[in-house]
Amino acid sequence: MPKAAGDAKLLIQSLSKAYAATPTNLKIIDLYVVFAVATAVVQVVYMGVVGSFPFNSFLSGVLSCIGTAVLAVCLRIQVNKDNKEFKDLAPERAFADFVLCNLVLHLVIMNFLG
Amino acid sequence: MAEPEPTTAAAAPAPGRLRNAFGGVLCAFTLLLIGVLAFSIRLFSVIKYESVIHEFDPYFNFRVTQFLSKNGIYEFWNWFDDRTWYPLGRVIGGTVYPGLTLTAGSIWWLVNALNIPLSVETVCVFTAPIFSANASWATYLLTKEAKGTGAGLMAAAILAMVPSYISRSVAGSYDNEAVAIFALVFTFYLYLKTLNTGSLFYATLNALSYFYMVCSWGGYTFIINLIPMHVLLCIVTGRYSSRLYIAYAPLVILGTLLAALVPVVGFNAVLTSEHFASFLVFIILHVVAFVYYIKGLLTPRLFKVAMTLVITVGLAVCFAVVAVLVALVASSPTKGWSGRSLSLLDPTYASKYIPIIASVSEHQPPTWPSYFMDINVLAFLVPAGIISCFLPLSDASSFMVLYLVTAVYFSGVMVRLMLVLAPAACILSGIALSSAFDVLTRSMKFQLSKVFNDGSAVSGDSIAEGSTASNDTKGSSTSTVNTNSAKIENRTEKSEKPSKKNRKKDREVTGSVPVKPKKEKRLSVLPLEASVVGTLLLIVLGGFYVVHCVWAAAEAYSAPSIVLTSRSREGLHVFDDFREAYAWLSHNTDVDDKVASWWDYGYQTTAMANRTVIVDNNTWNNTHIATVGTAMSSPEKAAWEIFDSLDVKYVLVVFGGLVGYPSDDINKFLWMVRIGGGEFPHIKEPDYLRDGQYRVDSQATPTMLNCLMYKLCYYRFVETDGKGFDRVRGYEIGKKHFKLTHFEEVFTTHHWMVRIYKLKPQKNRIRGKLKKLKSSSKTSSTLAAGRKKNPWQ
């Protein structure tokens, strides 16, 4: 057990060290993702407490958050300099795609909100 | 891929660019011709018959499109149709896949906005051919993503004339599948495009295309299960990449939301098991993505520690979700699966539990000849295509293989799903043919260059020296594209224009001469004779395929089935009985009269005769259909009572015994008994069978000979030839002379194919009463009778 605990500590330390080296813009995106996921979790908990009666509202709320998070993760993948796959993809292009996708997503959500 | 470009330009700048441009133009021109071919091969039905809507379901779609073009989109969404499923009615806007009607409606609107006065019917008739041209272009794009331009052109040309697809998309066959196959292939293309580029833009387009597919056809569940399967396959085989994440994760979220927007799907997009696989894979993908992310951050030793941690957490989450899903699924009565999907997973399900699904002939498993009929030589080319997909295996080609395998399974369960198999078979055959031509023409070029090198070797060799090994992959591939596309044109135009063929051959030769010195070193080279013979054999094979396709389009699949023709010694004979009967109904009956018939003819009756029907092809209410089935299989009196309770004025039966039309109501009758018996147990199937055999001759059971369907079909039949010889069943009928007491014949069409009966009004009881009660006075008895007859007045 102590070995596992030591390992876990070491792991967390090295993780935080490695994460500290991440560029700031990626950190901002990470924060955004965490916030979106947290909002989704709050909504699910709320649904569990109150009930899912206007189901379309619940669905659009949760999917809006998850969708935002997923799209932000996609953006993060694309603008990450360490990703060799997206070397010739300009960050501006990635952001434009992200905005377009978000636009579609939230138009649908607005339609679905009821 | 980008590197060889400058070297080619450096070695031979002008010819290389020219060849590329030439190839591009030729490719575009070929695609145009393929589109024209796809459109025109489907016009046989218009040329041979006339420009009419075909069969059953298209009539409903046509009627909906008419309503849409007349009343606008909002009225369409709120349309409650009271002319069908009397007395229940049907909410059309919420129960129909609107993709097809909206497409045709907008085409009609656009065409009219351009001041081209086409009728709605014309637009509907030609929607399917237009979309099959689109589908072949989409196939080109899809195959190009997987295996390059040559294979793409090949696959597009094959798909343009594959009989399986023609059978569903001839001009006039205005059904969902016509646009759905285009949507299916295009969605797959966009998925692969996203997978290959990792662009969020294509992911958005992919979701929108998926939305169009959901709008068009219930078969969209195939997409939402196939793509997760492919993602899972990629993950399991260690091919995870961040492109995979971008291709899949936004599709699930956006696709689910968009699918939920379609009224007929609605919350089913998150509530039924057909969609759960995608969510499960969505979660797995996130776990995997997280693992890969951590892996990038940590050293390998630490990663091992983290791995165990993440896997335990991930598994715990997965188990929790699975548990929730299982609980949800178990709580729903059908285990969350719809009947059609269940019958896909368990092919015996429908025949056991849902006769209404099993009764439709296109839901039966196909026979082997139907495979040969529908995909012909492709069946033999597909294995070669699979092999070609594995050399080398990419994400896109593994998707093709997976698509084919699942489609083969589904086509084995239902004939109808042969249609899903067709694009897969076309794509893989296109890949097979293209790579075969590639190998053969390359070795031909190599051998020819050897022959030429004996004479004039100097100039050719200098270029060959200049081009490096990396160069000639690109160079040879573009050159084979040229020859391949030329070959396709050869094949497609072979029948009509022999002169053009020669010209193409010249072009092919001129195209191949400048590149012949570029040698392919890695692959084995076949001898010249063998490769020439191989090429010729492949062209002959393609020729057979073309001949078969044209035959299938012209003879087998273009009959509209509401107009029948037969050839005899006197010439062509046309049976136009259906429209005769529907016209009679619309001219001689009251607007609000209700017409009862078996559900097959419901859509046609509402669309062509504009009369209210009891049941139609939508089959959403099994009990209602069972009621009609029971009435048809009951004796006259009981049937009259059932029909009267449904307010029916006329009963319509289809009878083919006089002219030998095999899909008539007598042949469908056992299904009426089965479906009726499923709801009303007093109808028992064995009562209608003599020793397990279905027959209507003198050996038939008395129940059979006294049921309404028999009587309505064979009433006065003996008067035609004096014997009552049924030409479909091939024997004389069992009961020849009988009278109808509760029905009267009002109309029988020219060839007796449709017979319409009217329910007689209930017998006046005054006379009977008078006979019995002689003592009572006349006035009181009529009053009593009147009161008894109609308690509501």
mmCIF file with all atom_site columns, N, CA, C and O in Angstrom, chain B residues 426-465:
data_model
loop_
_atom_site.group_PDB
_atom_site.id
_atom_site.type_symbol
_atom_site.label_atom_id
_atom_site.label_alt_id
_atom_site.label_comp_id
_atom_site.label_asym_id
_atom_site.label_entity_id
_atom_site.label_seq_id
_atom_site.pdbx_PDB_ins_code
_atom_site.Cartn_x
_atom_site.Cartn_y
_atom_site.Cartn_z
_atom_site.occupancy
_atom_site.B_iso_or_equiv
_atom_site.pdbx_formal_charge
_atom_site.auth_seq_id
_atom_site.auth_comp_id
_atom_site.auth_asym_id
_atom_site.auth_atom_id
_atom_site.pdbx_PDB_model_num
ATOM 1   N N  . CYS B 1 426 ? -20.048 -2.313 -54.871 1.00 0.00 ? 426 CYS B N  1
ATOM 2   C CA . CYS B 1 426 ? -19.538 -1.501 -55.977 1.00 0.00 ? 426 CYS B CA 1
ATOM 3   C C  . CYS B 1 426 ? -18.187 -0.911 -55.644 1.00 0.00 ? 426 CYS B C  1
ATOM 4   O O  . CYS B 1 426 ? -17.277 -0.915 -56.479 1.00 0.00 ? 426 CYS B O  1
ATOM 5   N N  . ILE B 1 427 ? -18.049 -0.414 -54.430 1.00 0.00 ? 427 ILE B N  1
ATOM 6   C CA . ILE B 1 427 ? -16.797 0.236  -54.058 1.00 0.00 ? 427 ILE B CA 1
ATOM 7   C C  . ILE B 1 427 ? -15.672 -0.783 -54.067 1.00 0.00 ? 427 ILE B C  1
ATOM 8   O O  . ILE B 1 427 ? -14.608 -0.556 -54.655 1.00 0.00 ? 427 ILE B O  1
ATOM 9   N N  . LEU B 1 428 ? -15.923 -1.951 -53.460 1.00 0.00 ? 428 LEU B N  1
ATOM 10  C CA . LEU B 1 428 ? -14.850 -2.934 -53.394 1.00 0.00 ? 428 LEU B CA 1
ATOM 11  C C  . LEU B 1 428 ? -14.530 -3.495 -54.777 1.00 0.00 ? 428 LEU B C  1
ATOM 12  O O  . LEU B 1 428 ? -13.367 -3.736 -55.094 1.00 0.00 ? 428 LEU B O  1
ATOM 13  N N  . SER B 1 429 ? -15.566 -3.677 -55.612 1.00 0.00 ? 429 SER B N  1
ATOM 14  C CA . SER B 1 429 ? -15.276 -4.149 -56.967 1.00 0.00 ? 429 SER B CA 1
ATOM 15  C C  . SER B 1 429 ? -14.515 -3.098 -57.740 1.00 0.00 ? 429 SER B C  1
ATOM 16  O O  . SER B 1 429 ? -13.616 -3.425 -58.523 1.00 0.00 ? 429 SER B O  1
ATOM 17  N N  . GLY B 1 430 ? -14.886 -1.827 -57.506 1.00 0.00 ? 430 GLY B N  1
ATOM 18  C CA . GLY B 1 430 ? -14.151 -0.749 -58.164 1.00 0.00 ? 430 GLY B CA 1
ATOM 19  C C  . GLY B 1 430 ? -12.691 -0.778 -57.773 1.00 0.00 ? 430 GLY B C  1
ATOM 20  O O  . GLY B 1 430 ? -11.800 -0.665 -58.624 1.00 0.00 ? 430 GLY B O  1
ATOM 21  N N  . ILE B 1 431 ? -12.444 -0.992 -56.485 1.00 0.00 ? 431 ILE B N  1
ATOM 22  C CA . ILE B 1 431 ? -11.062 -1.056 -56.014 1.00 0.00 ? 431 ILE B CA 1
ATOM 23  C C  . ILE B 1 431 ? -10.352 -2.240 -56.651 1.00 0.00 ? 431 ILE B C  1
ATOM 24  O O  . ILE B 1 431 ? -9.220  -2.126 -57.140 1.00 0.00 ? 431 ILE B O  1
ATOM 25  N N  . ALA B 1 432 ? -11.058 -3.387 -56.690 1.00 0.00 ? 432 ALA B N  1
ATOM 26  C CA . ALA B 1 432 ? -10.444 -4.592 -57.256 1.00 0.00 ? 432 ALA B CA 1
ATOM 27  C C  . ALA B 1 432 ? -10.099 -4.382 -58.723 1.00 0.00 ? 432 ALA B C  1
ATOM 28  O O  . ALA B 1 432 ? -8.968  -4.624 -59.153 1.00 0.00 ? 432 ALA B O  1
ATOM 29  N N  . LEU B 1 433 ? -11.079 -3.905 -59.490 1.00 0.00 ? 433 LEU B N  1
ATOM 30  C CA . LEU B 1 433 ? -10.841 -3.714 -60.927 1.00 0.00 ? 433 LEU B CA 1
ATOM 31  C C  . LEU B 1 433 ? -9.734  -2.707 -61.152 1.00 0.00 ? 433 LEU B C  1
ATOM 32  O O  . LEU B 1 433 ? -8.851  -2.912 -61.989 1.00 0.00 ? 433 LEU B O  1
ATOM 33  N N  . SER B 1 434 ? -9.783  -1.634 -60.378 1.00 0.00 ? 434 SER B N  1
ATOM 34  C CA . SER B 1 434 ? -8.802  -0.577 -60.581 1.00 0.00 ? 434 SER B CA 1
ATOM 35  C C  . SER B 1 434 ? -7.400  -1.091 -60.291 1.00 0.00 ? 434 SER B C  1
ATOM 36  O O  . SER B 1 434 ? -6.466  -0.841 -61.054 1.00 0.00 ? 434 SER B O  1
ATOM 37  N N  . SER B 1 435 ? -7.242  -1.847 -59.185 1.00 0.00 ? 435 SER B N  1
ATOM 38  C CA . SER B 1 435 ? -5.875  -2.296 -58.908 1.00 0.00 ? 435 SER B CA 1
ATOM 39  C C  . SER B 1 435 ? -5.455  -3.378 -59.891 1.00 0.00 ? 435 SER B C  1
ATOM 40  O O  . SER B 1 435 ? -4.269  -3.464 -60.230 1.00 0.00 ? 435 SER B O  1
ATOM 41  N N  . ALA B 1 436 ? -6.416  -4.173 -60.363 1.00 0.00 ? 436 ALA B N  1
ATOM 42  C CA . ALA B 1 436 ? -6.049  -5.166 -61.385 1.00 0.00 ? 436 ALA B CA 1
ATOM 43  C C  . ALA B 1 436 ? -5.571  -4.463 -62.648 1.00 0.00 ? 436 ALA B C  1
ATOM 44  O O  . ALA B 1 436 ? -4.519  -4.801 -63.210 1.00 0.00 ? 436 ALA B O  1
ATOM 45  N N  . PHE B 1 437 ? -6.326  -3.458 -63.088 1.00 0.00 ? 437 PHE B N  1
ATOM 46  C CA . PHE B 1 437 ? -5.908  -2.706 -64.273 1.00 0.00 ? 437 PHE B CA 1
ATOM 47  C C  . PHE B 1 437 ? -4.571  -2.029 -64.032 1.00 0.00 ? 437 PHE B C  1
ATOM 48  O O  . PHE B 1 437 ? -3.738  -1.943 -64.938 1.00 0.00 ? 437 PHE B O  1
ATOM 49  N N  . ASP B 1 438 ? -4.410  -1.557 -62.814 1.00 0.00 ? 438 ASP B N  1
ATOM 50  C CA . ASP B 1 438 ? -3.172  -0.886 -62.459 1.00 0.00 ? 438 ASP B CA 1
ATOM 51  C C  . ASP B 1 438 ? -1.984  -1.812 -62.697 1.00 0.00 ? 438 ASP B C  1
ATOM 52  O O  . ASP B 1 438 ? -1.031  -1.467 -63.401 1.00 0.00 ? 438 ASP B O  1
ATOM 53  N N  . VAL B 1 439 ? -2.075  -3.020 -62.110 1.00 0.00 ? 439 VAL B N  1
ATOM 54  C CA . VAL B 1 439 ? -0.974  -3.983 -62.243 1.00 0.00 ? 439 VAL B CA 1
ATOM 55  C C  . VAL B 1 439 ? -0.773  -4.353 -63.710 1.00 0.00 ? 439 VAL B C  1
ATOM 56  O O  . VAL B 1 439 ? 0.353   -4.328 -64.239 1.00 0.00 ? 439 VAL B O  1
ATOM 57  N N  . LEU B 1 440 ? -1.877  -4.652 -64.392 1.00 0.00 ? 440 LEU B N  1
ATOM 58  C CA . LEU B 1 440 ? -1.763  -5.140 -65.774 1.00 0.00 ? 440 LEU B CA 1
ATOM 59  C C  . LEU B 1 440 ? -1.185  -4.067 -66.697 1.00 0.00 ? 440 LEU B C  1
ATOM 60  O O  . LEU B 1 440 ? -0.263  -4.335 -67.474 1.00 0.00 ? 440 LEU B O  1
ATOM 61  N N  . THR B 1 441 ? -1.730  -2.850 -66.595 1.00 0.00 ? 441 THR B N  1
ATOM 62  C CA . THR B 1 441 ? -1.239  -1.814 -67.510 1.00 0.00 ? 441 THR B CA 1
ATOM 63  C C  . THR B 1 441 ? 0.197   -1.443 -67.167 1.00 0.00 ? 441 THR B C  1
ATOM 64  O O  . THR B 1 441 ? 0.989   -1.143 -68.065 1.00 0.00 ? 441 THR B O  1
ATOM 65  N N  . ARG B 1 442 ? 0.539   -1.510 -65.892 1.00 0.00 ? 442 ARG B N  1
ATOM 66  C CA . ARG B 1 442 ? 1.907   -1.156 -65.543 1.00 0.00 ? 442 ARG B CA 1
ATOM 67  C C  . ARG B 1 442 ? 2.882   -2.166 -66.131 1.00 0.00 ? 442 ARG B C  1
ATOM 68  O O  . ARG B 1 442 ? 3.905   -1.785 -66.713 1.00 0.00 ? 442 ARG B O  1
ATOM 69  N N  . SER B 1 443 ? 2.518   -3.461 -66.003 1.00 0.00 ? 443 SER B N  1
ATOM 70  C CA . SER B 1 443 ? 3.447   -4.437 -66.570 1.00 0.00 ? 443 SER B CA 1
ATOM 71  C C  . SER B 1 443 ? 3.444   -4.352 -68.095 1.00 0.00 ? 443 SER B C  1
ATOM 72  O O  . SER B 1 443 ? 4.470   -4.568 -68.736 1.00 0.00 ? 443 SER B O  1
ATOM 73  N N  . MET B 1 444 ? 2.293   -3.987 -68.663 1.00 0.00 ? 444 MET B N  1
ATOM 74  C CA . MET B 1 444 ? 2.267   -3.805 -70.119 1.00 0.00 ? 444 MET B CA 1
ATOM 75  C C  . MET B 1 444 ? 3.201   -2.684 -70.524 1.00 0.00 ? 444 MET B C  1
ATOM 76  O O  . MET B 1 444 ? 3.989   -2.813 -71.475 1.00 0.00 ? 444 MET B O  1
ATOM 77  N N  . LYS B 1 445 ? 3.120   -1.589 -69.776 1.00 0.00 ? 445 LYS B N  1
ATOM 78  C CA . LYS B 1 445 ? 3.994   -0.453 -70.078 1.00 0.00 ? 445 LYS B CA 1
ATOM 79  C C  . LYS B 1 445 ? 5.449   -0.850 -69.954 1.00 0.00 ? 445 LYS B C  1
ATOM 80  O O  . LYS B 1 445 ? 6.281   -0.512 -70.800 1.00 0.00 ? 445 LYS B O  1
ATOM 81  N N  . PHE B 1 446 ? 5.729   -1.597 -68.901 1.00 0.00 ? 446 PHE B N  1
ATOM 82  C CA . PHE B 1 446 ? 7.103   -2.004 -68.661 1.00 0.00 ? 446 PHE B CA 1
ATOM 83  C C  . PHE B 1 446 ? 7.608   -2.859 -69.819 1.00 0.00 ? 446 PHE B C  1
ATOM 84  O O  . PHE B 1 446 ? 8.684   -2.617 -70.374 1.00 0.00 ? 446 PHE B O  1
ATOM 85  N N  . GLN B 1 447 ? 6.772   -3.847 -70.203 1.00 0.00 ? 447 GLN B N  1
ATOM 86  C CA . GLN B 1 447 ? 7.200   -4.740 -71.280 1.00 0.00 ? 447 GLN B CA 1
ATOM 87  C C  . GLN B 1 447 ? 7.317   -3.978 -72.588 1.00 0.00 ? 447 GLN B C  1
ATOM 88  O O  . GLN B 1 447 ? 8.273   -4.177 -73.347 1.00 0.00 ? 447 GLN B O  1
ATOM 89  N N  . LEU B 1 448 ? 6.349   -3.103 -72.843 1.00 0.00 ? 448 LEU B N  1
ATOM 90  C CA . LEU B 1 448 ? 6.390   -2.333 -74.089 1.00 0.00 ? 448 LEU B CA 1
ATOM 91  C C  . LEU B 1 448 ? 7.638   -1.463 -74.124 1.00 0.00 ? 448 LEU B C  1
ATOM 92  O O  . LEU B 1 448 ? 8.291   -1.338 -75.157 1.00 0.00 ? 448 LEU B O  1
ATOM 93  N N  . SER B 1 449 ? 7.944   -0.880 -72.973 1.00 0.00 ? 449 SER B N  1
ATOM 94  C CA . SER B 1 449 ? 9.122   -0.015 -72.948 1.00 0.00 ? 449 SER B CA 1
ATOM 95  C C  . SER B 1 449 ? 10.364  -0.833 -73.251 1.00 0.00 ? 449 SER B C  1
ATOM 96  O O  . SER B 1 449 ? 11.281  -0.359 -73.915 1.00 0.00 ? 449 SER B O  1
ATOM 97  N N  . LYS B 1 450 ? 10.388  -2.085 -72.795 1.00 0.00 ? 450 LYS B N  1
ATOM 98  C CA . LYS B 1 450 ? 11.526  -2.965 -73.120 1.00 0.00 ? 450 LYS B CA 1
ATOM 99  C C  . LYS B 1 450 ? 11.612  -3.140 -74.619 1.00 0.00 ? 450 LYS B C  1
ATOM 100 O O  . LYS B 1 450 ? 12.676  -3.020 -75.235 1.00 0.00 ? 450 LYS B O  1
ATOM 101 N N  . VAL B 1 451 ? 10.419  -3.410 -75.228 1.00 0.00 ? 451 VAL B N  1
ATOM 102 C CA . VAL B 1 451 ? 10.401  -3.630 -76.675 1.00 0.00 ? 451 VAL B CA 1
ATOM 103 C C  . VAL B 1 451 ? 10.893  -2.382 -77.394 1.00 0.00 ? 451 VAL B C  1
ATOM 104 O O  . VAL B 1 451 ? 11.725  -2.444 -78.296 1.00 0.00 ? 451 VAL B O  1
ATOM 105 N N  . PHE B 1 452 ? 10.392  -1.222 -76.923 1.00 0.00 ? 452 PHE B N  1
ATOM 106 C CA . PHE B 1 452 ? 10.774  0.023  -77.601 1.00 0.00 ? 452 PHE B CA 1
ATOM 107 C C  . PHE B 1 452 ? 12.236  0.371  -77.347 1.00 0.00 ? 452 PHE B C  1
ATOM 108 O O  . PHE B 1 452 ? 12.908  0.953  -78.189 1.00 0.00 ? 452 PHE B O  1
ATOM 109 N N  . ASN B 1 453 ? 12.674  0.021  -76.147 1.00 0.00 ? 453 ASN B N  1
ATOM 110 C CA . ASN B 1 453 ? 14.042  0.380  -75.783 1.00 0.00 ? 453 ASN B CA 1
ATOM 111 C C  . ASN B 1 453 ? 15.064  -0.241 -76.720 1.00 0.00 ? 453 ASN B C  1
ATOM 112 O O  . ASN B 1 453 ? 16.146  0.308  -76.924 1.00 0.00 ? 453 ASN B O  1
ATOM 113 N N  . ASP B 1 454 ? 14.727  -1.389 -77.281 1.00 0.00 ? 454 ASP B N  1
ATOM 114 C CA . ASP B 1 454 ? 15.630  -1.998 -78.261 1.00 0.00 ? 454 ASP B CA 1
ATOM 115 C C  . ASP B 1 454 ? 15.866  -1.051 -79.424 1.00 0.00 ? 454 ASP B C  1
ATOM 116 O O  . ASP B 1 454 ? 16.992  -0.912 -79.916 1.00 0.00 ? 454 ASP B O  1
ATOM 117 N N  . GLY B 1 455 ? 14.779  -0.401 -79.860 1.00 0.00 ? 455 GLY B N  1
ATOM 118 C CA . GLY B 1 455 ? 14.899  0.530  -80.978 1.00 0.00 ? 455 GLY B CA 1
ATOM 119 C C  . GLY B 1 455 ? 15.491  1.861  -80.529 1.00 0.00 ? 455 GLY B C  1
ATOM 120 O O  . GLY B 1 455 ? 16.626  2.208  -80.885 1.00 0.00 ? 455 GLY B O  1
ATOM 121 N N  . SER B 1 456 ? 14.752  2.605  -79.739 1.00 0.00 ? 456 SER B N  1
ATOM 122 C CA . SER B 1 456 ? 15.199  3.947  -79.340 1.00 0.00 ? 456 SER B CA 1
ATOM 123 C C  . SER B 1 456 ? 15.171  4.058  -77.828 1.00 0.00 ? 456 SER B C  1
ATOM 124 O O  . SER B 1 456 ? 14.143  4.351  -77.245 1.00 0.00 ? 456 SER B O  1
ATOM 125 N N  . ALA B 1 457 ? 16.293  3.788  -77.251 1.00 0.00 ? 457 ALA B N  1
ATOM 126 C CA . ALA B 1 457 ? 16.319  3.717  -75.788 1.00 0.00 ? 457 ALA B CA 1
ATOM 127 C C  . ALA B 1 457 ? 16.782  5.003  -75.147 1.00 0.00 ? 457 ALA B C  1
ATOM 128 O O  . ALA B 1 457 ? 16.500  5.257  -73.993 1.00 0.00 ? 457 ALA B O  1
ATOM 129 N N  . VAL B 1 458 ? 17.461  5.826  -75.910 1.00 0.00 ? 458 VAL B N  1
ATOM 130 C CA . VAL B 1 458 ? 18.251  6.893  -75.300 1.00 0.00 ? 458 VAL B CA 1
ATOM 131 C C  . VAL B 1 458 ? 17.383  7.911  -74.576 1.00 0.00 ? 458 VAL B C  1
ATOM 132 O O  . VAL B 1 458 ? 17.578  8.186  -73.394 1.00 0.00 ? 458 VAL B O  1
ATOM 133 N N  . SER B 1 459 ? 16.401  8.441  -75.299 1.00 0.00 ? 459 SER B N  1
ATOM 134 C CA . SER B 1 459 ? 15.615  9.537  -74.726 1.00 0.00 ? 459 SER B CA 1
ATOM 135 C C  . SER B 1 459 ? 14.812  9.041  -73.532 1.00 0.00 ? 459 SER B C  1
ATOM 136 O O  . SER B 1 459 ? 14.722  9.714  -72.507 1.00 0.00 ? 459 SER B O  1
ATOM 137 N N  . GLY B 1 460 ? 14.232  7.880  -73.678 1.00 0.00 ? 460 GLY B N  1
ATOM 138 C CA . GLY B 1 460 ? 13.408  7.341  -72.598 1.00 0.00 ? 460 GLY B CA 1
ATOM 139 C C  . GLY B 1 460 ? 14.220  7.106  -71.343 1.00 0.00 ? 460 GLY B C  1
ATOM 140 O O  . GLY B 1 460 ? 13.800  7.422  -70.244 1.00 0.00 ? 460 GLY B O  1
ATOM 141 N N  . ASP B 1 461 ? 15.414  6.569  -71.503 1.00 0.00 ? 461 ASP B N  1
ATOM 142 C CA . ASP B 1 461 ? 16.202  6.220  -70.337 1.00 0.00 ? 461 ASP B CA 1
ATOM 143 C C  . ASP B 1 461 ? 16.634  7.431  -69.547 1.00 0.00 ? 461 ASP B C  1
ATOM 144 O O  . ASP B 1 461 ? 16.709  7.381  -68.328 1.00 0.00 ? 461 ASP B O  1
ATOM 145 N N  . SER B 1 462 ? 16.879  8.525  -70.267 1.00 0.00 ? 462 SER B N  1
ATOM 146 C CA . SER B 1 462 ? 17.339  9.714  -69.554 1.00 0.00 ? 462 SER B CA 1
ATOM 147 C C  . SER B 1 462 ? 16.254  10.209 -68.594 1.00 0.00 ? 462 SER B C  1
ATOM 148 O O  . SER B 1 462 ? 16.544  10.604 -67.465 1.00 0.00 ? 462 SER B O  1
ATOM 149 N N  . ILE B 1 463 ? 14.995  10.135 -69.023 1.00 0.00 ? 463 ILE B N  1
ATOM 150 C CA . ILE B 1 463 ? 13.913  10.547 -68.132 1.00 0.00 ? 463 ILE B CA 1
ATOM 151 C C  . ILE B 1 463 ? 13.782  9.561  -66.979 1.00 0.00 ? 463 ILE B C  1
ATOM 152 O O  . ILE B 1 463 ? 13.599  9.940  -65.834 1.00 0.00 ? 463 ILE B O  1
ATOM 153 N N  . ALA B 1 464 ? 13.918  8.297  -67.340 1.00 0.00 ? 464 ALA B N  1
ATOM 154 C CA . ALA B 1 464 ? 13.791  7.275  -66.309 1.00 0.00 ? 464 ALA B CA 1
ATOM 155 C C  . ALA B 1 464 ? 14.867  7.457  -65.249 1.00 0.00 ? 464 ALA B C  1
ATOM 156 O O  . ALA B 1 464 ? 14.620  7.238  -64.070 1.00 0.00 ? 464 ALA B O  1
ATOM 157 N N  . GLU B 1 465 ? 16.048  7.871  -65.671 1.00 0.00 ? 465 GLU B N  1
ATOM 158 C CA . GLU B 1 465 ? 17.105  8.120  -64.709 1.00 0.00 ? 465 GLU B CA 1
ATOM 159 C C  . GLU B 1 465 ? 16.742  9.314  -63.821 1.00 0.00 ? 465 GLU B C  1
ATOM 160 O O  . GLU B 1 465 ? 16.979  9.305  -62.621 1.00 0.00 ? 465 GLU B O  1
#
